[in-house]
Tab-separated table of C-alpha atoms in Angstrom:
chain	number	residue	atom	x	y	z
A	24	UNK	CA	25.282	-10.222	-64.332
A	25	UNK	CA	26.430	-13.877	-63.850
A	26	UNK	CA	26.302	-15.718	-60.986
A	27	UNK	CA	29.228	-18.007	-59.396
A	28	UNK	CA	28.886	-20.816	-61.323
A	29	UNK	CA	28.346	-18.633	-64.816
A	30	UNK	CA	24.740	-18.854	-64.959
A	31	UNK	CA	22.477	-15.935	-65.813
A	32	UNK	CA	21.138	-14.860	-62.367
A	33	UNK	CA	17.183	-14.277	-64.214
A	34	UNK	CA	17.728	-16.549	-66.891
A	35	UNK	CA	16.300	-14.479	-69.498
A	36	UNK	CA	19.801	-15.089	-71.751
A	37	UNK	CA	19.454	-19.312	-71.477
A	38	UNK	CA	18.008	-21.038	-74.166
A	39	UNK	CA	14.580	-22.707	-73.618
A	40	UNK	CA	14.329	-25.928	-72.193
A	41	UNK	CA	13.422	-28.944	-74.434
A	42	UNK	CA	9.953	-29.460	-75.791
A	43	UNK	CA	8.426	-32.243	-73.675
A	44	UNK	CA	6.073	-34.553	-75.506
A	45	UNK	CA	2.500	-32.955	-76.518
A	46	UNK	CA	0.792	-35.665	-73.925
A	47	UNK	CA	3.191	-34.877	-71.230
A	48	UNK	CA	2.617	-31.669	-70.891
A	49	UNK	CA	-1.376	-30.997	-70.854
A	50	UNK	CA	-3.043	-30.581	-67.881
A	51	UNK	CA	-6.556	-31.134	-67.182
A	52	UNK	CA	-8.202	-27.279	-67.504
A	53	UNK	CA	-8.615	-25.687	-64.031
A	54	UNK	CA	-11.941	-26.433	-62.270
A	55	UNK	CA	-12.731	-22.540	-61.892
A	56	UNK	CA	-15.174	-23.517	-59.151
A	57	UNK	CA	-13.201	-25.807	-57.199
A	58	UNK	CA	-15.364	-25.797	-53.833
A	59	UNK	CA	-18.151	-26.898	-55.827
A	60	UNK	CA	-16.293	-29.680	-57.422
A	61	UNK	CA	-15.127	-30.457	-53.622
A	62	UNK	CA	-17.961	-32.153	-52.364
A	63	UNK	CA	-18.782	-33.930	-55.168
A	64	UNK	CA	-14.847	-35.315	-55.313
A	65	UNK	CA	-15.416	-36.176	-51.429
A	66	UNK	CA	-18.250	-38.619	-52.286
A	67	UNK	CA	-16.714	-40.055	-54.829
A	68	UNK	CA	-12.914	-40.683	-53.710
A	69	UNK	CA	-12.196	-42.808	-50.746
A	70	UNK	CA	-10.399	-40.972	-47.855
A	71	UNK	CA	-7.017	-40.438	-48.167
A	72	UNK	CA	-4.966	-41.619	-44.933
A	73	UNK	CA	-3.313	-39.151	-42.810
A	74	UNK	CA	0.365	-39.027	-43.022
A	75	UNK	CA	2.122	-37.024	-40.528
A	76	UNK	CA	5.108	-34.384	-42.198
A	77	UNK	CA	7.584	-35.166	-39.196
A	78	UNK	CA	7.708	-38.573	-38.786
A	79	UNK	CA	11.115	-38.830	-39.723
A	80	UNK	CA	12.050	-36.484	-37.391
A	81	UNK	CA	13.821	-37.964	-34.047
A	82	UNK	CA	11.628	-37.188	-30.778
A	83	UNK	CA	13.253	-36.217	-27.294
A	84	UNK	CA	11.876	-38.016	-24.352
A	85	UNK	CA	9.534	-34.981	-22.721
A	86	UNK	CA	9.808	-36.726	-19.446
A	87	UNK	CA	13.587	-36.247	-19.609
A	88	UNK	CA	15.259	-33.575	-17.759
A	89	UNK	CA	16.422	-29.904	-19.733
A	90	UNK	CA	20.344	-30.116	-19.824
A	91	UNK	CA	22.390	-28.345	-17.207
A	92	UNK	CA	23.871	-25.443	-18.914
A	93	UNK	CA	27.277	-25.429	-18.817
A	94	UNK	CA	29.222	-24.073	-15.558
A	95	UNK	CA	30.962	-20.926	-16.318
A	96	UNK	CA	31.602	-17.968	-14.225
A	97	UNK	CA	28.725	-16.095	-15.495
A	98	UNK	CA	26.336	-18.815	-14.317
A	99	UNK	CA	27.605	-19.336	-11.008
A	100	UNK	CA	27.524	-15.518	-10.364
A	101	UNK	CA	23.975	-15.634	-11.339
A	102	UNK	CA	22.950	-18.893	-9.874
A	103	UNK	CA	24.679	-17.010	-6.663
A	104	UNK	CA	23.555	-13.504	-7.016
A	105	UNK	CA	19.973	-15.572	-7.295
A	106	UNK	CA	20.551	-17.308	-3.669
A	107	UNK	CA	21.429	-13.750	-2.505
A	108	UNK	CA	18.492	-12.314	-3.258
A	109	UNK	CA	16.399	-14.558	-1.999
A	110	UNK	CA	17.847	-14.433	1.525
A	111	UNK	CA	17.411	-10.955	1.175
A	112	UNK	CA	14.289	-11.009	0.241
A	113	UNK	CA	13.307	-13.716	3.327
A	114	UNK	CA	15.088	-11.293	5.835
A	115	UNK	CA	12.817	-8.531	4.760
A	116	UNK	CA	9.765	-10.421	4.972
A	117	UNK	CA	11.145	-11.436	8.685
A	118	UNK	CA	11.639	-8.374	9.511
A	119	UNK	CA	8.337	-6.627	8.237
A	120	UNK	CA	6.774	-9.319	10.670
A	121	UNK	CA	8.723	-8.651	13.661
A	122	UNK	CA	8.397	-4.414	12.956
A	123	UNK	CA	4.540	-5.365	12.073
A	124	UNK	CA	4.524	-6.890	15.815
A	125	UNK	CA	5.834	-4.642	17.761
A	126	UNK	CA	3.885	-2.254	15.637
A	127	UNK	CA	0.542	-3.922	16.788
A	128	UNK	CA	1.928	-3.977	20.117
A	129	UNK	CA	2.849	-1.017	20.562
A	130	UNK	CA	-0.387	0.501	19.314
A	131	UNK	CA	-2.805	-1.242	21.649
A	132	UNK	CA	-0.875	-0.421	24.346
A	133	UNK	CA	-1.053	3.238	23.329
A	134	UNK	CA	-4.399	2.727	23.599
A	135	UNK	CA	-4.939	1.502	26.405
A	136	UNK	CA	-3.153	3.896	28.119
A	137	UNK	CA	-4.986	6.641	26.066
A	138	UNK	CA	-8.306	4.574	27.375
A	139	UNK	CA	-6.570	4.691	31.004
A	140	UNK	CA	-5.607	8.747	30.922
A	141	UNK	CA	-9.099	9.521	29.458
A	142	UNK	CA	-10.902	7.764	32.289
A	143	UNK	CA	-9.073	9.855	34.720
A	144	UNK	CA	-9.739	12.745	33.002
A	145	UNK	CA	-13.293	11.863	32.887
A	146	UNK	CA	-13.290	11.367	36.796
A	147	UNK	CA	-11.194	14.096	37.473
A	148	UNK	CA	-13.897	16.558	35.486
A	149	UNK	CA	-16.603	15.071	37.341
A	150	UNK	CA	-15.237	14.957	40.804
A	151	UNK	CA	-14.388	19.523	39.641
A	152	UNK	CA	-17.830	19.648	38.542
A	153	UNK	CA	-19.138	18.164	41.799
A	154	UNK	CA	-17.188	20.491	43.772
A	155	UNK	CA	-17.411	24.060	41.310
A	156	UNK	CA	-21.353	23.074	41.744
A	157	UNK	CA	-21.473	22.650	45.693
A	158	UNK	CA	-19.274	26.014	45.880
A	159	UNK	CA	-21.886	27.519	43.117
A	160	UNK	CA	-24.826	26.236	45.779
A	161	UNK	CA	-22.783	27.631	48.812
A	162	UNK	CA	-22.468	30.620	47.142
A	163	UNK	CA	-26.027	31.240	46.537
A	164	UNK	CA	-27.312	31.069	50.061
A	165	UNK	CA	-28.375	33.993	51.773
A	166	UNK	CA	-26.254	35.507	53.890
A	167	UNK	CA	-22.888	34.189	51.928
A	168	UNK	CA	-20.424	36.024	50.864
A	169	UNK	CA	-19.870	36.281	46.917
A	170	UNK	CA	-16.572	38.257	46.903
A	171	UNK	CA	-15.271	34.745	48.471
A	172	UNK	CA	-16.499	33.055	44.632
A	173	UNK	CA	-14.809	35.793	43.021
A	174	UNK	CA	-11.428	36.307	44.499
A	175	UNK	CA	-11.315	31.716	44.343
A	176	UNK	CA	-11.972	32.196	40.606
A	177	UNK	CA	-8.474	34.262	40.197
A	178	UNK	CA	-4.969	34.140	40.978
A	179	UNK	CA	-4.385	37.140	43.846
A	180	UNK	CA	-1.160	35.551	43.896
A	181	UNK	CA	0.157	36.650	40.511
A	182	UNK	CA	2.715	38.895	39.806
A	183	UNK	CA	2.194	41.619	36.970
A	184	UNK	CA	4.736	41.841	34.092
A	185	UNK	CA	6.756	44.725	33.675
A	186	UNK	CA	5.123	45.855	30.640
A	187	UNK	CA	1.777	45.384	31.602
A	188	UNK	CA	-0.677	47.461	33.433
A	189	UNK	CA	-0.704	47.639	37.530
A	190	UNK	CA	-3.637	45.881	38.756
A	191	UNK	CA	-2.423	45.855	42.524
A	192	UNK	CA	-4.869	48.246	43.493
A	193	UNK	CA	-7.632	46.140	42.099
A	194	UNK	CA	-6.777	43.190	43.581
A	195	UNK	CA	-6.039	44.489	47.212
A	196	UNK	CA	-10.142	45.841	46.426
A	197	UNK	CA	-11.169	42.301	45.543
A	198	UNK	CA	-8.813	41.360	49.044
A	199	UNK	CA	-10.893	43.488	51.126
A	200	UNK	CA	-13.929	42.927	49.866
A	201	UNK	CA	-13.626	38.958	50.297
A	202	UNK	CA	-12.283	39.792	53.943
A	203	UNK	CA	-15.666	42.079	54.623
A	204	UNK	CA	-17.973	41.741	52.071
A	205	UNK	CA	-20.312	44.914	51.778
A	206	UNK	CA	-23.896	43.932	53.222
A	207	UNK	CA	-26.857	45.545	50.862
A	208	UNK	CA	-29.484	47.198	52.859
A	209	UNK	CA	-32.777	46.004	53.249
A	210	UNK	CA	-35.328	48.202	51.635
């Protein structure tokens, strides 16, 4: 296969280049231990300088600024989509404040009203304990009447529901025994 210009692409089919002359061509035989032959060569030759591979190469001011891209529509949709988001993303943060505010406010005053209702509940169980135990005391005298205790402890008042069982007769009983309580006799 040839190539554009005609040549054998491998160059097996050329002929062979030119003998050079006999002196040009020999090298000095490899070192086969060249790290030994290393420090011995650094001792002897002087040091070479250091010559950077770039220093041709034209150097841009770092300092400068990048260039500005150029201005098409794609850029200013992004460069506005960009501001978009970021006023988005400022009114969120706003508004997680405020709704973390009125969060916080909201829960300590739930709080303190659950404080406020549990101290009146507190008082309010005391003041019915003070009272259940001076009726309890009352109660236990001799000569009171216990029916009284009984018939305060439930609702004479109520009204049965159709498809439950009468207890009329039982509480007209408690009724008159509250109104005259039977006295045990003494022994």
């Amino acid at each position: 296969m040839e190539g554009m210009d005609g040549n054998n692409l491998l160059g097996f089919t050329e002929a062979a280049p030119a003998a050079a002359p006999a002196e040009a061509t020999q090298m000095p035989p490899a070192d086969p231990m060249p790290f030994m032959a290393e420090s011995q060569a650094m001792d002897a030759a002087p040091p070479v300088a250091y010559q950077d591979p770039f220093q041709g190469v034209p150097v841009k001011d770092p300092v400068s600024a990048p260039l500005i891209p150029e201005m098409n529509a794609l850029r200013e949709w992004e460069e506005n989509h960009e501001k978009e988001l970021e006023e988005m993303a400022r009114k969120e943060a706003h508004e997680k404040e405020q709704r973390r505010g009125n969060a916080t406010s909201e829960l300590s005053k739930w709080n303190e009203e659950r404080l406020d209702s549990r101290k009146k509940r507190m008082a309010t169980n005391r003041t019915d304990e003070e009272t259940s135990e001076k009726v309890r005391v009352e109660a236990m005298k001799p000569g009171a009447n216990p029916w009284e205790r009984v018939c305060d402890l439930i609702d004479t008042n109520a009204k049965a529901a159709e498809d439950s069982r009468d207890t009329s007769r039982l509480r007209s009983l408690l009724i008159h025994l509250k109104s005259s309580p039977v006295m045990p006799v003494a022994a």
